[in-house]
PDB file of C-alpha atoms in Angstrom:
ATOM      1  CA  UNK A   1      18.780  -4.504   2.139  1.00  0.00           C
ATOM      2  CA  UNK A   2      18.540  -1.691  -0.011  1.00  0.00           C
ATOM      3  CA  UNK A   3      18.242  -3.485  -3.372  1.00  0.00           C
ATOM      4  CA  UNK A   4      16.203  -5.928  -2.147  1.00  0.00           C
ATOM      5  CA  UNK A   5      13.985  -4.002  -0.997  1.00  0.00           C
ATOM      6  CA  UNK A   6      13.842  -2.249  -4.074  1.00  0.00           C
ATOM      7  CA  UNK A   7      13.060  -5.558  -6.324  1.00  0.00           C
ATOM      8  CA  UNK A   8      10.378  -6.260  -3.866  1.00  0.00           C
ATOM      9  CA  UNK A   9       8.969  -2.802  -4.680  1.00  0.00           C
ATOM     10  CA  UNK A  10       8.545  -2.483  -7.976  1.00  0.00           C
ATOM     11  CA  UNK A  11       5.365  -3.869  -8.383  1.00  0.00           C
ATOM     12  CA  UNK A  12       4.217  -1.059  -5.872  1.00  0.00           C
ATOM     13  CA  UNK A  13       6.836   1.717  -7.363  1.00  0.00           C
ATOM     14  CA  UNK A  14       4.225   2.158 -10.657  1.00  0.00           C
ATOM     15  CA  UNK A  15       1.349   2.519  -8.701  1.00  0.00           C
ATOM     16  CA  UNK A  16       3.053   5.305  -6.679  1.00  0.00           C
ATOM     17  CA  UNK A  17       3.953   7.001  -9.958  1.00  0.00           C
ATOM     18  CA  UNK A  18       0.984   7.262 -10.655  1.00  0.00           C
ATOM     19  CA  UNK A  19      -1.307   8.428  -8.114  1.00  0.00           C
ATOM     20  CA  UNK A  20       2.233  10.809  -7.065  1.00  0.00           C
ATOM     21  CA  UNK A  21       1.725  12.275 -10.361  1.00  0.00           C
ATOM     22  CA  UNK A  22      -2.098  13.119 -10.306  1.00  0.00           C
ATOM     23  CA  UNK A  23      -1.952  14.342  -6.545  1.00  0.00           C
ATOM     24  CA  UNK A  24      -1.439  18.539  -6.174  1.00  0.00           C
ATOM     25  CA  UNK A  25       0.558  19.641  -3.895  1.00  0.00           C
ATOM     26  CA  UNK A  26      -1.079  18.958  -0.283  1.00  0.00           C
ATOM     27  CA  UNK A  27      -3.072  16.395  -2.009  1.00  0.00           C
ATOM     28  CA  UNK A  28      -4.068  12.975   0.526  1.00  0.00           C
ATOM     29  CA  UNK A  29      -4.310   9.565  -0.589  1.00  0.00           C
ATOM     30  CA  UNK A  30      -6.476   7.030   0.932  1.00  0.00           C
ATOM     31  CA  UNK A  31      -5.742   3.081   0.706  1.00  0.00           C
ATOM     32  CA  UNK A  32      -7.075  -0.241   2.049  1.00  0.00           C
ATOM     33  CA  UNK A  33      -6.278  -3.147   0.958  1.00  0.00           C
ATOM     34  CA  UNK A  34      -3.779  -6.319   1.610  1.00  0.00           C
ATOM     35  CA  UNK A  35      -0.094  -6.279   1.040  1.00  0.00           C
ATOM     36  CA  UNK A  36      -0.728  -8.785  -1.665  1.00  0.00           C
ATOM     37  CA  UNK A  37      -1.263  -7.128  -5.180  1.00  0.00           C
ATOM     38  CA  UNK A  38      -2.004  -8.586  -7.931  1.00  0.00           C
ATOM     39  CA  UNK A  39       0.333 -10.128  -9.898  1.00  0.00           C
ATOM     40  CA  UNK A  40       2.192 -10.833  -6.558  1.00  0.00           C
ATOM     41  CA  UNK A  41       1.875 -14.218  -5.521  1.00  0.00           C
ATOM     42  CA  UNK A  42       4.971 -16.477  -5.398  1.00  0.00           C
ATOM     43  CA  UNK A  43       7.197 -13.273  -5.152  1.00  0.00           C
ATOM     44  CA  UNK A  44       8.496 -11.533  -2.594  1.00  0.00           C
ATOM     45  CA  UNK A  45       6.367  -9.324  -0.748  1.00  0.00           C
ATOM     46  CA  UNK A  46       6.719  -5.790   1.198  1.00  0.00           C
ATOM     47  CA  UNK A  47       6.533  -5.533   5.156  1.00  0.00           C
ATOM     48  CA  UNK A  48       3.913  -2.462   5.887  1.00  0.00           C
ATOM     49  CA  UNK A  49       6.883  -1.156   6.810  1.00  0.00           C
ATOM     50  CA  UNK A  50       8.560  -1.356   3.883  1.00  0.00           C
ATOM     51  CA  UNK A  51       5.968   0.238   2.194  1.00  0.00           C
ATOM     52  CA  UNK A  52       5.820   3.095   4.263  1.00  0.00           C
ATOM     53  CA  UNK A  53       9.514   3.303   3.637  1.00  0.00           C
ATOM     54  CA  UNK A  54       8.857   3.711   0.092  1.00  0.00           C
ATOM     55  CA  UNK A  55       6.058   5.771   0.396  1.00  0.00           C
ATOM     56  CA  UNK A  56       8.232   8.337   2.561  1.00  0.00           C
ATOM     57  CA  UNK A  57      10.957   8.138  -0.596  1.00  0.00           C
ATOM     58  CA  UNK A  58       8.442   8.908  -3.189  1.00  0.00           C
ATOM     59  CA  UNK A  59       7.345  11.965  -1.804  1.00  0.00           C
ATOM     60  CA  UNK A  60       4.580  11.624   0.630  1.00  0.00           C
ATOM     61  CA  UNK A  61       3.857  12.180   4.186  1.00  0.00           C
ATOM     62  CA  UNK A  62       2.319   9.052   6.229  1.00  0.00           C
ATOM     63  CA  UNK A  63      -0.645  10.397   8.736  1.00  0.00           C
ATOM     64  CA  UNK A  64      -2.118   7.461   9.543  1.00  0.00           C
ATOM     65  CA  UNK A  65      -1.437   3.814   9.385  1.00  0.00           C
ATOM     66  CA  UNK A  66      -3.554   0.994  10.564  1.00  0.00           C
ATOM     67  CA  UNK A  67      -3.774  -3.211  10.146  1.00  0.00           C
ATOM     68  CA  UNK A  68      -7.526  -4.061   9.488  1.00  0.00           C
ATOM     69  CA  UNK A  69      -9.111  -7.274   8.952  1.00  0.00           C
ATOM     70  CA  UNK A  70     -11.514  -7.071   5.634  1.00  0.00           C
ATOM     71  CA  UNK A  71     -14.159  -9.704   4.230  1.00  0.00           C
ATOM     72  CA  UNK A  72     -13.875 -10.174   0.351  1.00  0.00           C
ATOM     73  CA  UNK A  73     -15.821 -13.051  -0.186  1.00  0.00           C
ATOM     74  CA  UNK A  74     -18.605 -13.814   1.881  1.00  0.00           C
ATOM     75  CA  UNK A  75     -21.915 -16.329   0.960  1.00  0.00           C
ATOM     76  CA  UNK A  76     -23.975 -15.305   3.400  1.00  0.00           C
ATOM     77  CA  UNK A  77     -26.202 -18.873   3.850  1.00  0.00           C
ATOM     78  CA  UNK A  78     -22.286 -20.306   4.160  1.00  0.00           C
ATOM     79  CA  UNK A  79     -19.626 -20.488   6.919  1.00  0.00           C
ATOM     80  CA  UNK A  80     -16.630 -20.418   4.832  1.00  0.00           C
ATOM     81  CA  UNK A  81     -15.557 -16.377   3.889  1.00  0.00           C
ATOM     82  CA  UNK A  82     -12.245 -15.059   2.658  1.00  0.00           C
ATOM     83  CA  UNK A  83     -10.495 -12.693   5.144  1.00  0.00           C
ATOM     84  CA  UNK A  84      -7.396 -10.613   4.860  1.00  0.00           C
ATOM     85  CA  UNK A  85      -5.047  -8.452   6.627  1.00  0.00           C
ATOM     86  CA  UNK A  86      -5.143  -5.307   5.100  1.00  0.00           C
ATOM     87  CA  UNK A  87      -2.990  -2.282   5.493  1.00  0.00           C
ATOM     88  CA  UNK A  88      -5.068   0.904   5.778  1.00  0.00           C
ATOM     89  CA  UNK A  89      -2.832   3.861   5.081  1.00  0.00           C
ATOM     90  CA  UNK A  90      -3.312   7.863   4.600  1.00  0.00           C
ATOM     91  CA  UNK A  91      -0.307   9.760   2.810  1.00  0.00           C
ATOM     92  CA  UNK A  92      -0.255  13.649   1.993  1.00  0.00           C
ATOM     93  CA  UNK A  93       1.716  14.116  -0.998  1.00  0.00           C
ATOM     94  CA  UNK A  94       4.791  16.578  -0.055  1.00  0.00           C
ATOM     95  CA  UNK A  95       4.452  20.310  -1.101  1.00  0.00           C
ATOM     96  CA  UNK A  96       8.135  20.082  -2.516  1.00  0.00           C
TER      97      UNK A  96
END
């Protein structure tokens, strides 16, 4: 479980970096979006709450955590629309 949950996060892990390393102390980060990044399809994919797992390990506090259905594409004078499942998360980076 424990590496494979760790191949299946990589793709997240740089992201984390990332905004980790740009957040003070105390700082909050606010996300929405699917599970599905880019440059993941055909690969194994993280559970929300595997991702929450990780996000705990990296260093930041979850707060809230939600499921949320979101539109992306949409013609308006059409019935056919794009819909996804998106995890809607907000994580306090850890003072220490």
């Amino acid at each position: 479980m424990q590496r494979d949950l760790r191949a299946k996060g990589n793709r997240h892990s740089r992201m984390q970096r990332q905004v980790f390393a740009v957040l003070r102390p105390g700082g909050v980060w606010i996300n929405q979006g699917p599970l599905l990044y880019h440059g993941g399809c055909g690969g194994p994919q993280l559970t929300s709450d595997e991702l929450m797992l990780l996000l705990e390990r990296r260093g930041f506090d979850v707060e809230e955590q939600a499921s949320r259905f979101c539109v992306y594409c949409q013609d308006d004078s059409s019935m056919c629309r794009s819909e996804y499942s998106c995890l809607y998360y907000v994580v306090r980076k850890r003072a220490t």
